[in-house]
mmCIF file of C-alpha atoms in Angstrom:
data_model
loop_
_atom_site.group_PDB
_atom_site.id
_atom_site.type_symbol
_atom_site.label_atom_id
_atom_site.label_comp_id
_atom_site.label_asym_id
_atom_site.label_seq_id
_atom_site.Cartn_x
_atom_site.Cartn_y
_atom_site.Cartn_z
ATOM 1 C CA UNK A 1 -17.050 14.365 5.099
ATOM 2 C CA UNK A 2 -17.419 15.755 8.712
ATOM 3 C CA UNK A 3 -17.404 19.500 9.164
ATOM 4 C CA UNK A 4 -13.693 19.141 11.072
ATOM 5 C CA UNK A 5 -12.101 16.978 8.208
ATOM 6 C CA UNK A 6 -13.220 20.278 5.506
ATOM 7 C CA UNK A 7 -12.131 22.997 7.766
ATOM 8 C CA UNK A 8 -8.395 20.708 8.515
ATOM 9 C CA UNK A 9 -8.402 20.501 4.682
ATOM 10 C CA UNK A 10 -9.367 23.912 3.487
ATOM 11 C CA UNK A 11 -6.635 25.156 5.791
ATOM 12 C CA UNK A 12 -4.281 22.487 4.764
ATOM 13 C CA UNK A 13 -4.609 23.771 1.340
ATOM 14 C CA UNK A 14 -4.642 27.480 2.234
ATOM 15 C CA UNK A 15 -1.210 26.627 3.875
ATOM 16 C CA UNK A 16 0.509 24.837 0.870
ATOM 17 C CA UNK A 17 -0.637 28.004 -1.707
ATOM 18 C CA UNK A 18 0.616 30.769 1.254
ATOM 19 C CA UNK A 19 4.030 28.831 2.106
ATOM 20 C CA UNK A 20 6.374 26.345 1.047
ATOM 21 C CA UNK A 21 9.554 25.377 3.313
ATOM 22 C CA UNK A 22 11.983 24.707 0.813
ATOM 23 C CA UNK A 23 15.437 23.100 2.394
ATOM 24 C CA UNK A 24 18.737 22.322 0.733
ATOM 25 C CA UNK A 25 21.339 20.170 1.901
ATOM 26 C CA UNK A 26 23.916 22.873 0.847
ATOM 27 C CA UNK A 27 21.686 25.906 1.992
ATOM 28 C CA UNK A 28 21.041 27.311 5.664
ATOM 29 C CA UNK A 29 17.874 29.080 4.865
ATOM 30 C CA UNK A 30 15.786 29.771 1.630
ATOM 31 C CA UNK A 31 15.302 33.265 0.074
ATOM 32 C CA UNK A 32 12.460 35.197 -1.534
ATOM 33 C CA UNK A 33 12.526 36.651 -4.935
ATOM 34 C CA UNK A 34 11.039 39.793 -6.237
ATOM 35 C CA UNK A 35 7.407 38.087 -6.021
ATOM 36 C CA UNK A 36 7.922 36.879 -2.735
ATOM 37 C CA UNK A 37 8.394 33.370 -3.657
ATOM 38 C CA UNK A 38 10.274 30.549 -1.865
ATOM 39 C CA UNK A 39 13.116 29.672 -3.812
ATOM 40 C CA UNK A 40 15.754 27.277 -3.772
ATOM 41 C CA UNK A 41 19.633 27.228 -4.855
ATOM 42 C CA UNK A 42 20.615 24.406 -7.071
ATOM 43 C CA UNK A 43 23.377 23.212 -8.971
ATOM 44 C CA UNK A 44 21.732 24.787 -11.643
ATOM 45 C CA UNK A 45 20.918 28.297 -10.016
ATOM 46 C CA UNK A 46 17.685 29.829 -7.892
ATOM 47 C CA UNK A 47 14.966 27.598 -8.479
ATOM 48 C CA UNK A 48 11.313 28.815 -8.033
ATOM 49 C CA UNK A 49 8.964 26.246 -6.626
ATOM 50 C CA UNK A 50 5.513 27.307 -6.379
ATOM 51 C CA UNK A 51 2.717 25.143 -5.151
ATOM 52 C CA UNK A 52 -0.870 25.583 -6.450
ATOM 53 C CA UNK A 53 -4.398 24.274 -6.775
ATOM 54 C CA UNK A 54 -3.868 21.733 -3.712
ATOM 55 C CA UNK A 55 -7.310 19.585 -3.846
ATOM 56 C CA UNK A 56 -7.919 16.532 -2.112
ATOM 57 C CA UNK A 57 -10.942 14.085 -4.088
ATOM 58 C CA UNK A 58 -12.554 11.096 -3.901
ATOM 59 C CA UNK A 59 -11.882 10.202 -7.397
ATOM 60 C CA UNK A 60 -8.717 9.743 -9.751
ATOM 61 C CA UNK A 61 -8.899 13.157 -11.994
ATOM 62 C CA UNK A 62 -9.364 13.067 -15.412
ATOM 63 C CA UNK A 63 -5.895 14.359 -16.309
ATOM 64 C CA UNK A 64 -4.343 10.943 -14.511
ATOM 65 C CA UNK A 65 -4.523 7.088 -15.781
ATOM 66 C CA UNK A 66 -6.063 5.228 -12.919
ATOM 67 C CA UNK A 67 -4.014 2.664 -11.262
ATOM 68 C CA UNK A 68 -4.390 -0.657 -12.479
ATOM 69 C CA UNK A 69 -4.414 -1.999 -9.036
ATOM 70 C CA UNK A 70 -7.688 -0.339 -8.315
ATOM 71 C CA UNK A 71 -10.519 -2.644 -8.270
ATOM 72 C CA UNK A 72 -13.753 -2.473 -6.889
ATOM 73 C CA UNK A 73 -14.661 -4.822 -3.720
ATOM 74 C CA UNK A 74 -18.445 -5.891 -4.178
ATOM 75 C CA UNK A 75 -20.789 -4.105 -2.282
ATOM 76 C CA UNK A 76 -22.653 -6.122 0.449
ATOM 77 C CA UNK A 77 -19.714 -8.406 1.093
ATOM 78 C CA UNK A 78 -19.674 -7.732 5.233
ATOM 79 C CA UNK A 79 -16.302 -9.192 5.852
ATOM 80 C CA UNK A 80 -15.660 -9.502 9.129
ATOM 81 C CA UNK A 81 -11.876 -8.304 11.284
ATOM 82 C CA UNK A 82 -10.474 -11.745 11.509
ATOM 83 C CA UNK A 83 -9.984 -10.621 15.284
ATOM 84 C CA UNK A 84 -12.631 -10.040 18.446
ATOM 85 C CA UNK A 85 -10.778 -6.044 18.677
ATOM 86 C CA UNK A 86 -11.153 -2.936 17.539
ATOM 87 C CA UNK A 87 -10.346 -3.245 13.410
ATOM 88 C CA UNK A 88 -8.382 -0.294 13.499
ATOM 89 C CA UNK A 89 -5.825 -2.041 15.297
ATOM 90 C CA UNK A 90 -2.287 -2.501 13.393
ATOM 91 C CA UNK A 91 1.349 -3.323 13.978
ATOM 92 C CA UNK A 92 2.342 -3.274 10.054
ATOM 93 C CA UNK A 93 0.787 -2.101 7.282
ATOM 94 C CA UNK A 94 0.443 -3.437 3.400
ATOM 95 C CA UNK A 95 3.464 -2.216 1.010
ATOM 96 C CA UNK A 96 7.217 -0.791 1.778
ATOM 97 C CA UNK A 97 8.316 -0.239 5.611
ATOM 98 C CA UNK A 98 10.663 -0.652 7.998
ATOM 99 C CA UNK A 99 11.208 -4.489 9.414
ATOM 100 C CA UNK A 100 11.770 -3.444 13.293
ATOM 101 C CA UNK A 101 12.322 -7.399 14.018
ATOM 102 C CA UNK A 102 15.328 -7.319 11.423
ATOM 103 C CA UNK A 103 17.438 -3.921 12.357
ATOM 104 C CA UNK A 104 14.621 -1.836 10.424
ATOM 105 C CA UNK A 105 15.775 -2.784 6.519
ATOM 106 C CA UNK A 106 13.555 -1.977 3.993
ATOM 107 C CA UNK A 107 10.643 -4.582 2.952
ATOM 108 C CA UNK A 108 7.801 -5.142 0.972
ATOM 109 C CA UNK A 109 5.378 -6.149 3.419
ATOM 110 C CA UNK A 110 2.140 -8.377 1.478
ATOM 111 C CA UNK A 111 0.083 -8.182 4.408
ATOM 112 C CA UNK A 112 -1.021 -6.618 7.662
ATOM 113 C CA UNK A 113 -0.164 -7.395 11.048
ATOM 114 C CA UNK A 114 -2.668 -7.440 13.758
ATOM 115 C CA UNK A 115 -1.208 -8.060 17.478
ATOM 116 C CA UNK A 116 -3.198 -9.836 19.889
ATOM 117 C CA UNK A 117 -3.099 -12.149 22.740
ATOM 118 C CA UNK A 118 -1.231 -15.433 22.600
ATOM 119 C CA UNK A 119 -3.831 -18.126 21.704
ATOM 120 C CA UNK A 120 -6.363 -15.580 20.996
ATOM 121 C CA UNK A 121 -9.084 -17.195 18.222
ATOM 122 C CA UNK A 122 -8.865 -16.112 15.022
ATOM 123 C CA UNK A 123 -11.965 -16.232 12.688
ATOM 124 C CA UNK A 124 -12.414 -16.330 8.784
ATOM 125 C CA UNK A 125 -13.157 -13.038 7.601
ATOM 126 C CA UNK A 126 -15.853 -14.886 5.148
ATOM 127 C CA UNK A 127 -17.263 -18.129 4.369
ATOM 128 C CA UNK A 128 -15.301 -20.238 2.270
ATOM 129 C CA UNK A 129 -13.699 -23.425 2.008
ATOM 130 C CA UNK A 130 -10.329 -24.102 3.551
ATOM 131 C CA UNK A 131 -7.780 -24.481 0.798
ATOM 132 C CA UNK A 132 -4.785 -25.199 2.324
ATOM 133 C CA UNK A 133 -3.155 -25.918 5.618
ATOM 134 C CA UNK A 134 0.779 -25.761 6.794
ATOM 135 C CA UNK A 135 2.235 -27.113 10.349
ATOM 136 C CA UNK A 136 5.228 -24.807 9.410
ATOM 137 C CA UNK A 137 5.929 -24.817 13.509
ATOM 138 C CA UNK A 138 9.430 -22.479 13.858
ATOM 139 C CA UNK A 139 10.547 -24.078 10.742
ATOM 140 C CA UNK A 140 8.993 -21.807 7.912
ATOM 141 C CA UNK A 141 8.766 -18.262 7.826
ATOM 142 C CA UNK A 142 4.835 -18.401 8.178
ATOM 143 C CA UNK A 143 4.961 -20.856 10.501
ATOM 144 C CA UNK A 144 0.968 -22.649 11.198
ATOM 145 C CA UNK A 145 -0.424 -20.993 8.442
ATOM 146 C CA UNK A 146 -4.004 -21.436 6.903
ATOM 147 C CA UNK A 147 -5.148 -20.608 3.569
ATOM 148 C CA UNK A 148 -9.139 -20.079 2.758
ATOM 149 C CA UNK A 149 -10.728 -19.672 -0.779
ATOM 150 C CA UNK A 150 -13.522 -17.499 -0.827
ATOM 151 C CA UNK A 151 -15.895 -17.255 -4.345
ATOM 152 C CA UNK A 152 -17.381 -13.918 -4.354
ATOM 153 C CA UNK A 153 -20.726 -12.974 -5.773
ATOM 154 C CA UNK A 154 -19.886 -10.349 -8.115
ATOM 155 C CA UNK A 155 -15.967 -10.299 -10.041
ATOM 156 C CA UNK A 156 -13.915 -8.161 -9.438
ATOM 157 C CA UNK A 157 -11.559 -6.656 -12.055
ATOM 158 C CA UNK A 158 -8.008 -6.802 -11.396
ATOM 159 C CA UNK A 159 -5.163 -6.307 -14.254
ATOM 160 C CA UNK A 160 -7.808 -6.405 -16.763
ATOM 161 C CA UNK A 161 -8.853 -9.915 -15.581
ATOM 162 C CA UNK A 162 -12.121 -10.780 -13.646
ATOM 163 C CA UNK A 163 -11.617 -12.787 -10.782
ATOM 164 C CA UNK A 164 -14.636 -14.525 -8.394
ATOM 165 C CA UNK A 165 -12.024 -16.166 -6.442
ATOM 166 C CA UNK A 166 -10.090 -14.539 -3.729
ATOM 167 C CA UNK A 167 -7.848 -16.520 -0.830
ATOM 168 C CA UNK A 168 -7.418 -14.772 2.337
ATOM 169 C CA UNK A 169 -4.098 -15.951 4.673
ATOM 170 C CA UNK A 170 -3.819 -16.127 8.204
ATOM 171 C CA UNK A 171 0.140 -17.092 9.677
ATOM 172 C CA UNK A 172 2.108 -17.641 12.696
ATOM 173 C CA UNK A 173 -0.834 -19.182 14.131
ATOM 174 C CA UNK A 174 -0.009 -21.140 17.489
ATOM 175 C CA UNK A 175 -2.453 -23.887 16.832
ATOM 176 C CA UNK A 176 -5.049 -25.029 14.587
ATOM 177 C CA UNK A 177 -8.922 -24.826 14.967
ATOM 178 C CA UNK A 178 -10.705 -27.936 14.668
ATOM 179 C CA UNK A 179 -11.589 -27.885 10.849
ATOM 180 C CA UNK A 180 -8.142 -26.632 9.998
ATOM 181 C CA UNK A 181 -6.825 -29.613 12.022
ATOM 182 C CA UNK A 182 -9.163 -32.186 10.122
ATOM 183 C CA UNK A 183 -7.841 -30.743 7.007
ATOM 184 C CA UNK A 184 -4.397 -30.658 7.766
ATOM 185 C CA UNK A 185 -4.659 -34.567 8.429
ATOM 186 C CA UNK A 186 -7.031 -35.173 5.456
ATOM 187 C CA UNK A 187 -5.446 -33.240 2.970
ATOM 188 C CA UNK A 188 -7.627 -33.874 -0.132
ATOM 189 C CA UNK A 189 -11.072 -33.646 1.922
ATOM 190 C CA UNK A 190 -13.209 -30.583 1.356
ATOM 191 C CA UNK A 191 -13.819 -28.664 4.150
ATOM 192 C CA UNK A 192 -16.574 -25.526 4.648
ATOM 193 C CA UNK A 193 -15.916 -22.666 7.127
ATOM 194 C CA UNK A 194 -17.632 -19.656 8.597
ATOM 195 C CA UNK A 195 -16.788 -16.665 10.207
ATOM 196 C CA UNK A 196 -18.100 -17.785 13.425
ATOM 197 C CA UNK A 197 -16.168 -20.826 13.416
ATOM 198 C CA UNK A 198 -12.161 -20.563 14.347
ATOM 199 C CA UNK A 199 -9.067 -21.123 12.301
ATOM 200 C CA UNK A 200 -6.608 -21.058 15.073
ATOM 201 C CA UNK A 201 -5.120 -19.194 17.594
ATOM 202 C CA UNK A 202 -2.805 -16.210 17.438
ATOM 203 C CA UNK A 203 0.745 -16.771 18.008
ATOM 204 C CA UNK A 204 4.385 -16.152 16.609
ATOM 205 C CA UNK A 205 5.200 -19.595 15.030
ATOM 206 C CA UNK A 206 7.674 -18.714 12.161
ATOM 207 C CA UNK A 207 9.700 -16.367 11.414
ATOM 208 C CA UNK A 208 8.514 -13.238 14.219
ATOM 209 C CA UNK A 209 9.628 -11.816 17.641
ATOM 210 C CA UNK A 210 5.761 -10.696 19.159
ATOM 211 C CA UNK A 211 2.206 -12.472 19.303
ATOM 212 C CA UNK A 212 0.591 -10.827 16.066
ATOM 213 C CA UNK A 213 -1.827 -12.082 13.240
ATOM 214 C CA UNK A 214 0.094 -12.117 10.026
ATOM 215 C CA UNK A 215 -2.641 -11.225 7.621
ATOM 216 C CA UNK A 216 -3.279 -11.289 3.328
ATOM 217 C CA UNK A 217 -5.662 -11.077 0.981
ATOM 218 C CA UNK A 218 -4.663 -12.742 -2.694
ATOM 219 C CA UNK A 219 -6.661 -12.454 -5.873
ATOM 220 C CA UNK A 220 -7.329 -15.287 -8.349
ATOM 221 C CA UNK A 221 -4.178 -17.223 -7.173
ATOM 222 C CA UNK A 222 -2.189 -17.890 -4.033
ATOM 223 C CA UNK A 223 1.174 -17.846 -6.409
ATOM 224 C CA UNK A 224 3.349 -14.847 -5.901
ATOM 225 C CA UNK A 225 4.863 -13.073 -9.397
ATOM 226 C CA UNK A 226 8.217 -14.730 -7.820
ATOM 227 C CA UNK A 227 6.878 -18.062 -8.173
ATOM 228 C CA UNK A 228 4.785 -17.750 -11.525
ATOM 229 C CA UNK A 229 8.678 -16.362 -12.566
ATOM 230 C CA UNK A 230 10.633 -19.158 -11.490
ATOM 231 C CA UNK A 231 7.807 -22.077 -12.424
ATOM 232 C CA UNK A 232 6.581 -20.437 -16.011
ATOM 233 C CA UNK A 233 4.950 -23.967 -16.997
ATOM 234 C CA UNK A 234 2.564 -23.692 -14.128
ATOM 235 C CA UNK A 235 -0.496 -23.383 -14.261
ATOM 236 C CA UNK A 236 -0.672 -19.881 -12.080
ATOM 237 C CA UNK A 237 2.144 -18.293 -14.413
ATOM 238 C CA UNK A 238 -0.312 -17.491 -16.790
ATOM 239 C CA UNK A 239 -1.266 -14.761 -14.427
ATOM 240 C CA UNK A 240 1.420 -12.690 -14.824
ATOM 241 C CA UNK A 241 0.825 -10.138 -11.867
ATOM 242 C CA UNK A 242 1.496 -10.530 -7.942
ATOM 243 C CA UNK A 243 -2.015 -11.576 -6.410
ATOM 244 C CA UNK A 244 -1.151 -9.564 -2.852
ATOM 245 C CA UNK A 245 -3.730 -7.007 -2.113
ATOM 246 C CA UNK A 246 -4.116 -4.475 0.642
ATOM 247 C CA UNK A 247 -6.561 -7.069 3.203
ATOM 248 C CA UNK A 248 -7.513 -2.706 4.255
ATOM 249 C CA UNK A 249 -10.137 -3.037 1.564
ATOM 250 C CA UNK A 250 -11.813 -6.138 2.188
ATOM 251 C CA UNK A 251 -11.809 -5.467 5.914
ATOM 252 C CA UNK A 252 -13.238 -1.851 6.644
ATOM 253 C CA UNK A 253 -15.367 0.790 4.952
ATOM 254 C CA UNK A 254 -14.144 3.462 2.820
ATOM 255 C CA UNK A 255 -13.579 6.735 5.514
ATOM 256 C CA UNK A 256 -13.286 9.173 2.662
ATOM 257 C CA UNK A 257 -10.329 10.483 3.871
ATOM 258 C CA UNK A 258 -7.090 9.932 2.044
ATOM 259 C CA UNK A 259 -3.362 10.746 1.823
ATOM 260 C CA UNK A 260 -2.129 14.169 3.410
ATOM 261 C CA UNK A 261 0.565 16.315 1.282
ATOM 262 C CA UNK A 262 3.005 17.026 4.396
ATOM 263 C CA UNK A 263 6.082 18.860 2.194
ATOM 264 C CA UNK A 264 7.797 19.185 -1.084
ATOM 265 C CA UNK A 265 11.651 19.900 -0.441
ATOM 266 C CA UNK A 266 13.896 20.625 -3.837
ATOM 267 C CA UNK A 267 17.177 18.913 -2.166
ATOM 268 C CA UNK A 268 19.927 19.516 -5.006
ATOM 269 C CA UNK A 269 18.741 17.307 -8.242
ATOM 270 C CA UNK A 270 15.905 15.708 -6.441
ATOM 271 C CA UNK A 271 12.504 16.632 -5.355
ATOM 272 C CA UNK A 272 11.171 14.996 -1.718
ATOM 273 C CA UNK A 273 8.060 14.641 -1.340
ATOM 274 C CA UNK A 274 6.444 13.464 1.502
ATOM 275 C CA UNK A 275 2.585 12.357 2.085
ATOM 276 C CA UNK A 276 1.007 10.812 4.815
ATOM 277 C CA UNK A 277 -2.150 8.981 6.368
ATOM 278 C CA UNK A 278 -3.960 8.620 9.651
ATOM 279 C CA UNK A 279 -1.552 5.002 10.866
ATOM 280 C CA UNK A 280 -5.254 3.252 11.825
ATOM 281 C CA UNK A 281 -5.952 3.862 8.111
ATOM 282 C CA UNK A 282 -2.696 2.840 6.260
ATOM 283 C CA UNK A 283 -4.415 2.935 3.295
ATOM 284 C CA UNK A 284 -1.937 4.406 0.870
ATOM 285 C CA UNK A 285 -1.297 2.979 -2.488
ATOM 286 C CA UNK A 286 -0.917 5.271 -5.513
ATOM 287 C CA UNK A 287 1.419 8.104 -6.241
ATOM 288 C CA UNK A 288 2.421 9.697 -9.873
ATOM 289 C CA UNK A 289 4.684 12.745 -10.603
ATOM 290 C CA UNK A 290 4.125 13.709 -14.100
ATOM 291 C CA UNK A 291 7.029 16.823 -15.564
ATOM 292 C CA UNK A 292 5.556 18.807 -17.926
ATOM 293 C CA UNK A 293 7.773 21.078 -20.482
ATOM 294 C CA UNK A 294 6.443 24.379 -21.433
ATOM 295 C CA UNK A 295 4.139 23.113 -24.528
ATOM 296 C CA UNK A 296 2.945 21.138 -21.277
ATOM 297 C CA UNK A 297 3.929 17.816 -22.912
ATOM 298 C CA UNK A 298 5.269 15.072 -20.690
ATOM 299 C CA UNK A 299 8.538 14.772 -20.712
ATOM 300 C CA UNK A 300 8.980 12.458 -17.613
ATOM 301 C CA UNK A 301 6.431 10.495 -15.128
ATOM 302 C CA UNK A 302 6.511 8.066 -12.647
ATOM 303 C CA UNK A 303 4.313 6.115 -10.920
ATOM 304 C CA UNK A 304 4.200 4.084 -7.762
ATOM 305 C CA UNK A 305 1.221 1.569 -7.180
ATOM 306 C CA UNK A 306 1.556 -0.726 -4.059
ATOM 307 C CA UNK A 307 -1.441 -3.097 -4.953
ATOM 308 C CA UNK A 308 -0.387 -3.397 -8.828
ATOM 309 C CA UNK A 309 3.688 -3.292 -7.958
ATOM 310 C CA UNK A 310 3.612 -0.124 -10.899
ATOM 311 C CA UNK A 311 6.960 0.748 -10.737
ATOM 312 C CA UNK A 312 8.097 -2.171 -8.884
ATOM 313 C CA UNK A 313 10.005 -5.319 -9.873
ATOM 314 C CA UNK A 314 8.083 -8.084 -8.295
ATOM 315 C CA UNK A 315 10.000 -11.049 -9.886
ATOM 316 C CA UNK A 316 12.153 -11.794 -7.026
ATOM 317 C CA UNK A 317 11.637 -10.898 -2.687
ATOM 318 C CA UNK A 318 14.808 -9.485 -2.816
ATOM 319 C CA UNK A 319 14.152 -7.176 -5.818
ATOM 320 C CA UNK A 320 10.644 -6.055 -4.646
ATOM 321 C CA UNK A 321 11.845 -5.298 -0.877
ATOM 322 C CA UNK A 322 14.204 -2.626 -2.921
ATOM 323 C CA UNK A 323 13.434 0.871 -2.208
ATOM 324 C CA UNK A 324 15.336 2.306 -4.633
ATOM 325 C CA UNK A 325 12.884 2.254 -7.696
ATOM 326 C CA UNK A 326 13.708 3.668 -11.513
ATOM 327 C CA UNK A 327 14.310 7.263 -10.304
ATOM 328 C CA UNK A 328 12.512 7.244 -7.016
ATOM 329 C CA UNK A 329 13.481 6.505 -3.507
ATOM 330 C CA UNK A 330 10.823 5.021 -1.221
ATOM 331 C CA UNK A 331 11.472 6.028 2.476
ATOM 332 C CA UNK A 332 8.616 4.925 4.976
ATOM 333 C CA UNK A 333 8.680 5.961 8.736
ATOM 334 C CA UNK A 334 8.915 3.394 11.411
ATOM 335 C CA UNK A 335 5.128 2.155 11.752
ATOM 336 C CA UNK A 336 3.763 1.526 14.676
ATOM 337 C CA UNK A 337 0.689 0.754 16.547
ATOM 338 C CA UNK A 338 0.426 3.788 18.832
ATOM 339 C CA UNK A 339 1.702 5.935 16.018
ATOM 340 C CA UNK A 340 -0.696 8.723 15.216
ATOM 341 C CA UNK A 341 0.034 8.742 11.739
ATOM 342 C CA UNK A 342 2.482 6.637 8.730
ATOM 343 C CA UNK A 343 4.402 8.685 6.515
ATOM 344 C CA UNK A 344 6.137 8.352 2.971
ATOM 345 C CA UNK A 345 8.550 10.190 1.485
ATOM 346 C CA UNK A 346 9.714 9.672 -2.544
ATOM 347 C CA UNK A 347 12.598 11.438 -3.729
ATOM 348 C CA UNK A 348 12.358 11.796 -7.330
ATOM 349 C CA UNK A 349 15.493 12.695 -9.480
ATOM 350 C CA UNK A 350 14.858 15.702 -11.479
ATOM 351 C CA UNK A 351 18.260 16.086 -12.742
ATOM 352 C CA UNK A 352 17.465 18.123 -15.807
ATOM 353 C CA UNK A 353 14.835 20.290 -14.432
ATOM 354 C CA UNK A 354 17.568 23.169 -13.537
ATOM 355 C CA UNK A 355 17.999 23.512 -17.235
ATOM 356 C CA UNK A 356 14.385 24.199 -18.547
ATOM 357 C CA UNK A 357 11.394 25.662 -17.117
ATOM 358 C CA UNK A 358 8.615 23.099 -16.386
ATOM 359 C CA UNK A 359 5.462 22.217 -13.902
ATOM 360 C CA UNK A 360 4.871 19.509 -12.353
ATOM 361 C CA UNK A 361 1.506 17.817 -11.331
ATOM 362 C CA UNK A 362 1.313 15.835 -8.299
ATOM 363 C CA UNK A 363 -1.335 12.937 -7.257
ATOM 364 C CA UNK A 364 -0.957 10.222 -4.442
ATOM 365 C CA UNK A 365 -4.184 8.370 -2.928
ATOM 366 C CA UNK A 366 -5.386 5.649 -1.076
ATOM 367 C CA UNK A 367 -7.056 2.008 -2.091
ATOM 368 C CA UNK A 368 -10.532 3.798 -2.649
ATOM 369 C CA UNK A 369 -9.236 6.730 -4.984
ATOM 370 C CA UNK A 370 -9.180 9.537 -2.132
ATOM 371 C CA UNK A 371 -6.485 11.729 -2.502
ATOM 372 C CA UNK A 372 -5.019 15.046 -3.591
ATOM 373 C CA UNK A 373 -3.280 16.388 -6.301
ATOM 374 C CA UNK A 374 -1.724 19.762 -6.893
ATOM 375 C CA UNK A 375 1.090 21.400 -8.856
ATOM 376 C CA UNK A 376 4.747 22.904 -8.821
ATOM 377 C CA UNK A 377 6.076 25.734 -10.791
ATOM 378 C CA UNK A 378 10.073 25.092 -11.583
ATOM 379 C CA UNK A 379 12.109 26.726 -14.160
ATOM 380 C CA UNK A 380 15.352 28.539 -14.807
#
């Protein structure tokens, strides 16, 4: 980690175990009690809320279950951006936002968006064998879309099942590449392709407003949960997870550097929380809020995983595009491209914690397991 990112984060910390700007809806300005703590008036009375031991690591800590959704990419893989650009280069990122094309309602997005120039070439991000291909024109939501299957030489363990296979997607295309073309007309041929070869060029066929790259990465199946749900004799439902991945791992190197704590708010009966990243590294996938009573047994927890859908309900688009979780609000800021960072903010309903004493612990990282985690004194 360079010399900057320590100092930013030692004084980051430093800042969170000094001062914490507590806000009420109800409340003009917070007051201090004997200590010289922050506190906060509830429905249940003054409310202490103490942050302490802020650390930011590369690894999940012992005291929390790691995310199912975390898997290991291979090492030596070398994908390649499926664009000639700089990689760092993003309109949308992987998980919940704000759809600017439709009035800015809340979606689940299973991809990443790259902008570009119309008809600019697009390129496999790794040799494989072109699976399948769809002349969806304005018709479909994808529009020209072109699937690739890619067998990887180590597994990788997702969901407690090891997968070789992995199918990266590349939509809205505005034409096909040769090979994509031959397979499009030949539909039962096999066709190889490399990453210096091209599957088409950019566009906005489909379902989009802007010349962009509509990008995913699925694991062991191209069948969405939805799908496996509605078709349970197929052969994919056996799967029983959403294959959508955050393409961020596959395409660029772990940076080390992960989620930001920005502020904790107590706002009445809930408790807003809001973490961020750097927006050229919108990374973020795992958060969990454990409550601890004052045996320190866990009386409540949640947790939010955007590559495993923990805490989602992925049977349905319209059900998974809900930001309203069990007991958590999901409220993303507007992403975009010359943003200088993406923010999150999860309001948690702590209705009963205004009647007992009780701390709670804090953890939210990215796809690699960087992160922070830190805790809150509450009580009477």
């Amino acid at each position: 980690m360079s010399t900057a990112s320590e100092k930013f984060r030692s004084s980051h910390a430093r800042f969170f175990a000094c001062v914490l700007l507590i806000a009420a809806a109800s409340l003009a300005a917070c007051g201090k009690d004997s200590a010289g703590n922050a506190e906060l008036s509830s429905p249940g009375g003054t409310i202490p809320l103490t942050p302490t031991d802020l650390e930011y690591h590369s690894a999940t800590p012992a005291e929390f279950q790691v995310s199912q959704g975390r898997f290991v990419v291979p090492a030596g893989l070398n994908a390649r951006w499926p664009l000639d650009q700089d990689p760092r280069d993003i309109s949308s990122t992987f998980g919940p936002r704000l759809k600017a094309s439709e009035a800015s309602r809340p979606d689940f997005h299973r991809g990443i968006d790259i902008p570009g120039q119309l008809g600019q070439p697009v390129y496999p991000i790794l040799p494989g064998r072109i699976y399948k291909v769809v002349a969806g024109g304005e018709s479909s939501e994808g529009g020209n879309v072109v699937t690739i299957e890619h067998v990887l030489p180590e597994p990788i363990v997702f969901h407690g099942k090891n997968t070789t296979r992995i199918y990266s997607q590349y939509a809205h295309l505005a034409d096909f590449g040769e090979k994509a073309n031959k397979r499009l007309l030949n539909p039962e041929m096999e066709i190889e392709i490399s990453p210096d070869e091209i599957v088409g060029g950019l566009g906005q066929s489909g379902t989009t407003t802007f010349n962009h790259l509509h990008f995913e990465i699925r694991l062991e199946t191209t069948c969405s949960l939805e799908y496996q749900t509605e078709n349970p004799d197929s052969l994919c439902a056996q799967n029983g997870f959403d294959p959508h991945v955050n393409p961020l791992q596959f395409l660029l190197e772990n940076d080390g550097e992960g989620p930001r704590l920005d502020s904790v708010q107590r706002v009445g009966d809930e408790l807003k929380v809001r973490v961020s990243t750097d927006a050229l590294w919108a990374d973020l996938d795992y958060t969990v809020l454990k409550v601890l009573d004052e045996s320190q047994q866990t009386i409540r927890q949640f947790r939010i995983g955007f590559n495993a859908r923990e805490g989602f309900d992925a049977s349905s688009t319209e059900k998974l595009d809900d930001p309203q979780l069990e007991g958590v609000l999901l409220s993303p800021s507007p992403f975009l491209s010359d943003s200088a960072a993406y923010s999150m903010e999860y309001s948690f309903e702590l209705a009963s914690l205004h009647r007992a004493p009780a701390t709670v612990h804090l953890l939210s990282e990215d796809v690699w397991g960087n992160g922070f985690s830190t805790q809150l004194q509450m009580g009477n």
